[in-house]
mmCIF file of C-alpha atoms and ligand atoms in Angstrom:
data_model
loop_
_atom_site.group_PDB
_atom_site.id
_atom_site.type_symbol
_atom_site.label_atom_id
_atom_site.label_comp_id
_atom_site.label_asym_id
_atom_site.label_seq_id
_atom_site.Cartn_x
_atom_site.Cartn_y
_atom_site.Cartn_z
ATOM 1 C CA MET A 196 0.024 0.006 0.057
ATOM 2 C CA ALA A 197 1.457 3.349 -0.922
ATOM 3 C CA ALA A 198 2.152 5.855 2.116
ATOM 4 C CA SER A 199 2.676 9.573 2.028
ATOM 5 C CA PHE A 200 3.846 11.786 4.821
ATOM 6 C CA ALA A 201 1.690 14.729 5.279
ATOM 7 C CA GLU A 202 2.544 17.523 7.769
ATOM 8 C CA GLY A 203 0.361 17.432 11.163
ATOM 9 C CA ARG A 204 -0.757 13.880 10.510
ATOM 10 C CA PRO A 205 0.619 11.478 12.681
ATOM 11 C CA SER A 206 2.230 8.163 11.741
ATOM 12 C CA ARG A 207 0.373 4.862 12.259
ATOM 13 C CA ARG A 208 3.335 2.533 12.061
ATOM 14 C CA ILE A 209 7.229 3.630 11.576
ATOM 15 C CA LEU A 210 10.174 1.756 10.538
ATOM 16 C CA LEU A 211 13.167 3.291 12.563
ATOM 17 C CA LYS A 212 16.455 2.791 11.147
ATOM 18 C CA VAL A 213 19.191 3.099 13.807
ATOM 19 C CA SER A 214 22.767 2.885 12.778
ATOM 20 C CA GLY A 215 25.266 1.468 15.011
ATOM 21 C CA GLU A 216 26.659 5.098 15.529
ATOM 22 C CA GLY A 217 23.499 5.622 17.671
ATOM 23 C CA PHE A 218 24.680 3.342 19.967
ATOM 24 C CA SER A 219 28.013 4.836 20.808
ATOM 25 C CA ARG A 220 29.117 8.258 21.673
ATOM 26 C CA GLU A 221 30.022 10.557 18.967
ATOM 27 C CA GLY A 222 33.446 9.761 17.460
ATOM 28 C CA GLU A 223 33.782 6.715 19.347
ATOM 29 C CA THR A 224 33.217 2.752 18.544
ATOM 30 C CA SER A 225 31.865 0.304 20.841
ATOM 31 C CA LEU A 226 28.638 0.280 23.079
ATOM 32 C CA ASP A 227 27.517 3.235 24.999
ATOM 33 C CA THR A 228 24.230 1.953 26.493
ATOM 34 C CA GLU A 229 23.319 5.757 27.639
ATOM 35 C CA GLN A 230 22.467 6.189 23.922
ATOM 36 C CA ALA A 231 20.267 3.251 23.816
ATOM 37 C CA ARG A 232 18.360 4.488 26.950
ATOM 38 C CA LEU A 233 17.866 8.146 25.356
ATOM 39 C CA LEU A 234 16.320 6.464 22.185
ATOM 40 C CA ALA A 235 14.177 4.112 24.251
ATOM 41 C CA GLU A 236 12.707 6.918 26.178
ATOM 42 C CA GLN A 237 11.231 8.358 22.985
ATOM 43 C CA LEU A 238 10.194 5.088 21.663
ATOM 44 C CA LYS A 239 8.043 4.651 24.849
ATOM 45 C CA THR A 240 6.586 8.072 24.476
ATOM 46 C CA LEU A 241 5.538 7.071 20.806
ATOM 47 C CA THR A 242 3.973 3.739 21.786
ATOM 48 C CA HIS A 243 1.906 5.402 24.349
ATOM 49 C CA GLN A 244 0.746 7.773 21.714
ATOM 50 C CA GLY A 245 -0.400 4.735 19.740
ATOM 51 C CA VAL A 246 2.191 4.692 17.143
ATOM 52 C CA GLU A 247 3.620 1.190 16.236
ATOM 53 C CA VAL A 248 7.215 1.139 16.173
ATOM 54 C CA ALA A 249 9.545 -1.461 14.225
ATOM 55 C CA CYS A 250 13.475 -0.480 14.417
ATOM 56 C CA VAL A 251 16.000 -1.878 12.078
ATOM 57 C CA ILE A 252 19.459 -1.769 14.040
ATOM 58 C CA GLY A 253 22.683 -1.234 12.512
ATOM 59 C CA GLY A 254 26.058 -2.692 13.792
ATOM 60 C CA GLY A 255 28.678 -0.279 12.462
ATOM 61 C CA ASN A 256 29.887 1.050 15.962
ATOM 62 C CA ILE A 257 31.016 -2.500 16.398
ATOM 63 C CA LEU A 258 32.012 -4.101 12.693
ATOM 64 C CA ARG A 259 31.056 -3.467 9.263
ATOM 65 C CA GLY A 260 31.586 -5.859 6.344
ATOM 66 C CA GLY A 261 33.524 -3.115 4.440
ATOM 67 C CA GLN A 262 36.300 -3.444 7.148
ATOM 68 C CA ALA A 263 37.105 -6.952 6.076
ATOM 69 C CA LYS A 264 40.374 -6.187 4.621
ATOM 70 C CA GLN A 265 41.625 -4.011 7.298
ATOM 71 C CA TYR A 266 40.905 -7.113 9.726
ATOM 72 C CA GLY A 267 42.400 -9.682 7.220
ATOM 73 C CA LEU A 268 38.851 -11.219 6.878
ATOM 74 C CA ALA A 269 36.951 -12.813 4.225
ATOM 75 C CA ARG A 270 33.996 -10.211 3.112
ATOM 76 C CA ALA A 271 31.301 -12.829 3.672
ATOM 77 C CA THR A 272 32.673 -13.554 7.386
ATOM 78 C CA ALA A 273 32.981 -9.932 8.149
ATOM 79 C CA ASP A 274 29.365 -9.289 7.016
ATOM 80 C CA TYR A 275 28.166 -12.138 9.235
ATOM 81 C CA MET A 276 30.232 -10.459 12.200
ATOM 82 C CA GLY A 277 28.444 -7.016 11.134
ATOM 83 C CA MET A 278 24.841 -8.855 11.581
ATOM 84 C CA LEU A 279 25.942 -10.394 14.659
ATOM 85 C CA ALA A 280 27.100 -6.792 15.925
ATOM 86 C CA THR A 281 23.499 -5.543 15.147
ATOM 87 C CA VAL A 282 22.210 -8.384 17.702
ATOM 88 C CA ILE A 283 24.307 -6.933 20.447
ATOM 89 C CA ASN A 284 22.768 -3.399 19.822
ATOM 90 C CA GLY A 285 19.404 -4.614 19.473
ATOM 91 C CA LEU A 286 19.490 -6.459 22.798
ATOM 92 C CA ALA A 287 20.708 -3.090 24.403
ATOM 93 C CA LEU A 288 17.891 -1.419 23.094
ATOM 94 C CA CYS A 289 15.395 -4.023 24.344
ATOM 95 C CA ASP A 290 17.097 -3.983 27.887
ATOM 96 C CA ALA A 291 16.662 -0.106 27.846
ATOM 97 C CA LEU A 292 12.971 -0.262 26.710
ATOM 98 C CA GLU A 293 12.261 -2.937 29.227
ATOM 99 C CA ALA A 294 13.984 -0.782 32.075
ATOM 100 C CA PHE A 295 11.329 1.843 31.197
ATOM 101 C CA GLY A 296 8.486 -0.594 31.451
ATOM 102 C CA GLN A 297 8.024 -0.771 27.527
ATOM 103 C CA PRO A 298 7.338 -4.059 26.276
ATOM 104 C CA ALA A 299 9.787 -4.995 23.209
ATOM 105 C CA ARG A 300 10.735 -8.027 21.293
ATOM 106 C CA VAL A 301 14.037 -8.600 19.282
ATOM 107 C CA MET A 302 13.756 -10.404 16.144
ATOM 108 C CA SER A 303 16.380 -11.897 14.211
ATOM 109 C CA ALA A 304 17.014 -12.834 10.577
ATOM 110 C CA ILE A 305 19.862 -15.036 11.526
ATOM 111 C CA ASP A 306 19.251 -17.682 14.008
ATOM 112 C CA VAL A 307 20.421 -16.785 17.601
ATOM 113 C CA HIS A 308 17.194 -18.381 19.205
ATOM 114 C CA LYS A 309 18.806 -18.537 22.645
ATOM 115 C CA VAL A 310 18.820 -14.612 22.817
ATOM 116 C CA CYS A 311 15.899 -13.600 20.666
ATOM 117 C CA GLU A 312 12.830 -14.699 18.334
ATOM 118 C CA PRO A 313 13.332 -15.425 14.848
ATOM 119 C CA PHE A 314 11.945 -12.878 12.281
ATOM 120 C CA ILE A 315 8.452 -13.992 11.419
ATOM 121 C CA ARG A 316 6.422 -11.150 9.420
ATOM 122 C CA ARG A 317 2.865 -12.118 10.962
ATOM 123 C CA ARG A 318 4.564 -12.562 14.544
ATOM 124 C CA ALA A 319 6.129 -9.133 14.024
ATOM 125 C CA ILE A 320 2.909 -7.545 12.852
ATOM 126 C CA ARG A 321 1.104 -9.032 15.966
ATOM 127 C CA HIS A 322 3.792 -7.662 18.587
ATOM 128 C CA LEU A 323 3.257 -4.434 16.749
ATOM 129 C CA GLU A 324 -0.309 -4.567 17.289
ATOM 130 C CA LYS A 325 0.011 -5.269 20.837
ATOM 131 C CA GLY A 326 2.038 -2.183 21.268
ATOM 132 C CA ARG A 327 5.496 -3.609 21.760
ATOM 133 C CA VAL A 328 8.426 -2.269 20.107
ATOM 134 C CA VAL A 329 9.690 -4.576 17.524
ATOM 135 C CA ILE A 330 13.714 -4.640 17.366
ATOM 136 C CA LEU A 331 14.878 -5.998 13.989
ATOM 137 C CA VAL A 332 18.434 -7.370 13.934
ATOM 138 C CA GLY A 333 20.634 -9.686 11.879
ATOM 139 C CA GLY A 334 19.942 -7.545 8.896
ATOM 140 C CA LEU A 335 18.332 -9.552 6.130
ATOM 141 C CA GLY A 336 20.410 -12.602 7.348
ATOM 142 C CA SER A 337 22.494 -12.760 3.947
ATOM 143 C CA PRO A 338 26.055 -11.019 3.401
ATOM 144 C CA PHE A 339 26.568 -8.290 0.910
ATOM 145 C CA PHE A 340 23.329 -6.112 2.187
ATOM 146 C CA THR A 341 23.294 -3.499 4.549
ATOM 147 C CA THR A 342 20.843 -2.629 7.420
ATOM 148 C CA ASP A 343 19.429 0.432 5.338
ATOM 149 C CA THR A 344 18.351 -2.071 2.793
ATOM 150 C CA THR A 345 16.932 -4.184 5.510
ATOM 151 C CA ALA A 346 14.946 -1.207 6.684
ATOM 152 C CA ALA A 347 13.403 -0.606 3.409
ATOM 153 C CA GLN A 348 12.622 -4.081 2.903
ATOM 154 C CA ARG A 349 11.096 -4.489 6.292
ATOM 155 C CA GLY A 350 9.550 -1.025 5.969
ATOM 156 C CA ALA A 351 7.508 -2.429 2.880
ATOM 157 C CA GLU A 352 6.978 -5.831 4.265
ATOM 158 C CA LEU A 353 5.684 -4.624 7.517
ATOM 159 C CA ASP A 354 3.572 -2.082 5.809
ATOM 160 C CA CYS A 355 5.002 0.705 7.579
ATOM 161 C CA ASP A 356 3.935 4.536 6.562
ATOM 162 C CA LEU A 357 7.292 6.015 7.235
ATOM 163 C CA LEU A 358 10.888 5.230 7.290
ATOM 164 C CA MET A 359 12.916 7.420 9.568
ATOM 165 C CA LYS A 360 16.656 7.411 9.359
ATOM 166 C CA LEU A 361 18.814 9.016 11.940
ATOM 167 C CA THR A 362 22.160 10.635 10.859
ATOM 168 C CA MET A 363 24.621 12.540 12.520
ATOM 169 C CA VAL A 364 23.623 15.723 10.241
ATOM 170 C CA ASP A 365 20.373 17.732 9.799
ATOM 171 C CA GLY A 366 19.114 15.811 6.623
ATOM 172 C CA VAL A 367 20.055 15.669 3.159
ATOM 173 C CA TYR A 368 22.326 18.338 1.567
ATOM 174 C CA ASP A 369 23.691 19.175 -1.873
ATOM 175 C CA ARG A 370 27.125 18.653 -0.793
ATOM 176 C CA ASP A 371 28.899 17.116 2.188
ATOM 177 C CA PRO A 372 28.136 19.522 5.167
ATOM 178 C CA LYS A 373 31.212 18.456 7.053
ATOM 179 C CA LYS A 374 33.492 19.345 4.259
ATOM 180 C CA HIS A 375 31.727 22.469 2.973
ATOM 181 C CA GLU A 376 30.347 25.062 5.139
ATOM 182 C CA ASP A 377 28.036 26.479 2.529
ATOM 183 C CA ALA A 378 26.261 23.163 2.023
ATOM 184 C CA VAL A 379 22.489 23.413 1.513
ATOM 185 C CA LEU A 380 20.008 21.403 3.387
ATOM 186 C CA PHE A 381 17.242 20.315 1.337
ATOM 187 C CA LYS A 382 13.600 20.222 3.284
ATOM 188 C CA ASP A 383 11.565 18.144 0.420
ATOM 189 C CA LEU A 384 12.825 16.080 -2.283
ATOM 190 C CA THR A 385 11.221 13.441 -4.522
ATOM 191 C CA TYR A 386 12.680 10.173 -5.452
ATOM 192 C CA GLU A 387 13.352 11.527 -8.973
ATOM 193 C CA GLN A 388 15.563 14.379 -7.497
ATOM 194 C CA VAL A 389 17.394 12.271 -5.276
ATOM 195 C CA LEU A 390 18.439 10.181 -8.356
ATOM 196 C CA GLN A 391 18.924 13.315 -10.691
ATOM 197 C CA ARG A 392 21.239 14.866 -8.283
ATOM 198 C CA GLN A 393 23.012 11.798 -7.127
ATOM 199 C CA LEU A 394 22.421 12.596 -3.505
ATOM 200 C CA ARG A 395 23.505 9.909 -1.025
ATOM 201 C CA VAL A 396 20.275 9.143 1.166
ATOM 202 C CA MET A 397 21.097 5.434 1.605
ATOM 203 C CA ASP A 398 22.799 2.792 -0.584
ATOM 204 C CA GLN A 399 21.148 2.208 -3.944
ATOM 205 C CA THR A 400 19.534 -0.926 -3.318
ATOM 206 C CA ALA A 401 17.732 0.561 -0.052
ATOM 207 C CA PHE A 402 16.663 3.571 -1.968
ATOM 208 C CA ALA A 403 15.264 1.948 -5.002
ATOM 209 C CA MET A 404 13.220 -0.343 -2.782
ATOM 210 C CA CYS A 405 11.695 2.684 -0.908
ATOM 211 C CA ARG A 406 10.902 4.357 -4.313
ATOM 212 C CA GLU A 407 9.330 1.130 -5.565
ATOM 213 C CA ASN A 408 7.313 0.805 -2.654
ATOM 214 C CA ASP A 409 6.360 4.665 -2.306
ATOM 215 C CA LEU A 410 7.818 4.492 1.221
ATOM 216 C CA PRO A 411 8.363 8.046 2.606
ATOM 217 C CA ILE A 412 11.715 8.469 4.120
ATOM 218 C CA VAL A 413 12.617 11.152 6.694
ATOM 219 C CA VAL A 414 16.170 12.136 7.233
ATOM 220 C CA PHE A 415 17.185 13.596 10.311
ATOM 221 C CA ASN A 416 19.905 14.208 12.934
ATOM 222 C CA MET A 417 19.803 11.685 15.863
ATOM 223 C CA HIS A 418 20.628 14.333 18.078
ATOM 224 C CA GLU A 419 17.589 16.560 17.340
ATOM 225 C CA PRO A 420 15.649 16.695 20.700
ATOM 226 C CA GLU A 421 12.658 14.397 20.618
ATOM 227 C CA GLY A 422 13.284 14.112 16.772
ATOM 228 C CA VAL A 423 11.709 10.703 16.671
ATOM 229 C CA VAL A 424 8.549 11.695 18.502
ATOM 230 C CA ARG A 425 7.988 15.012 16.585
ATOM 231 C CA VAL A 426 8.545 13.272 12.965
ATOM 232 C CA ALA A 427 5.981 10.644 14.037
ATOM 233 C CA GLN A 428 3.438 13.334 15.203
ATOM 234 C CA GLY A 429 3.868 14.758 11.772
ATOM 235 C CA GLU A 430 6.369 17.553 12.616
ATOM 236 C CA ARG A 431 8.645 18.505 9.718
ATOM 237 C CA VAL A 432 11.979 17.817 10.681
ATOM 238 C CA GLY A 433 15.055 17.382 8.503
ATOM 239 C CA THR A 434 14.505 16.027 4.864
ATOM 240 C CA LEU A 435 11.437 14.610 3.529
ATOM 241 C CA ILE A 436 11.559 12.300 0.438
ATOM 242 C CA GLN A 437 8.685 10.945 -1.263
ATOM 243 C CA GLY A 438 7.149 10.628 -4.678
HETATM 244 N N1 UDP B 91 25.049 -6.858 6.947
HETATM 245 C C1 UDP B 91 25.083 -7.866 6.070
HETATM 246 N N2 UDP B 91 23.693 -8.231 5.565
HETATM 247 C C2 UDP B 91 22.526 -7.416 6.064
HETATM 248 C C3 UDP B 91 22.574 -6.356 6.886
HETATM 249 C C4 UDP B 91 24.010 -6.294 7.447
HETATM 250 O O1 UDP B 91 25.964 -8.501 5.754
HETATM 251 O O2 UDP B 91 21.490 -7.804 5.541
HETATM 252 C C5 UDP B 91 26.402 -6.589 7.502
HETATM 253 C C6 UDP B 91 27.231 -5.815 6.920
HETATM 254 O O3 UDP B 91 28.522 -6.215 7.063
HETATM 255 C C7 UDP B 91 27.209 -4.313 7.680
HETATM 256 C C8 UDP B 91 27.093 -4.765 8.832
HETATM 257 O O4 UDP B 91 26.166 -5.988 9.028
HETATM 258 O O5 UDP B 91 28.428 -3.697 7.203
HETATM 259 C C9 UDP B 91 26.449 -3.675 9.824
HETATM 260 O O6 UDP B 91 25.410 -3.061 9.245
HETATM 261 P P1 UDP B 91 25.418 -1.579 8.747
HETATM 262 O O7 UDP B 91 26.918 -1.405 8.150
HETATM 263 O O8 UDP B 91 24.456 -1.522 7.849
HETATM 264 O O9 UDP B 91 25.337 -1.031 9.904
HETATM 265 P P2 UDP B 91 25.224 0.692 10.348
HETATM 266 O O10 UDP B 91 26.019 1.378 9.184
HETATM 267 O O11 UDP B 91 23.845 1.117 10.264
HETATM 268 O O12 UDP B 91 25.654 0.911 11.717
#
């Protein structure tokens, strides 16, 4: 079902993509559970407002497949390690949510049944309907993909009406804002404009999937106060991309 973002209209079900860097202090690697707690607080508020929340978790704070050479690893091995890294972050978020009294379930695309459930679409939807935050880990379960692609795929599969991508900058710019002081932030973009201008929003597979499924994307700064809650309420924050 095609979705659209309209200012002032709250979301019904969101897919939140949280990169591994959302689980570590700025500029650091490894895990900082305080970051998970800050996010968990917002997710609890959202579910209390009746918004269903599914999160796809990244693992880049621990390891990315792209670092295979650096570690002398085969690419596929490093990818599986990256997928396992997302499990670690996802468990930290689940723990933080439960500490706030917010029910949550971790569902994995790779088999780690001692620590979380397998991802089963119908079961995930059931959890969402019951007001549980669904934390999706293990990516798509296959090497050579990213958790951005996972977010796009699960967003479509779970019939979410919005994909939120948290980043370290305020949204999508015409140039890298970390290198160019005069970089211009876009407020609105269509999928076509992103392709024509060759803007980097997410990897190509992920972006193509959002476009094909009319899944609107909002890109905004993970340090934006109450950003996740505000966007889900229909407030314009960061950059909105839709058809
Ligand atoms: N990964 C994978 N298949 C997937 C999802 C992730 O192989 O379906 C691996 C890949 O190596 C990736 C790592 O897991 O680099 C961590 O995910 P990602 O880099 O997307 O995390 P983020 O950048 O969001 O922290």
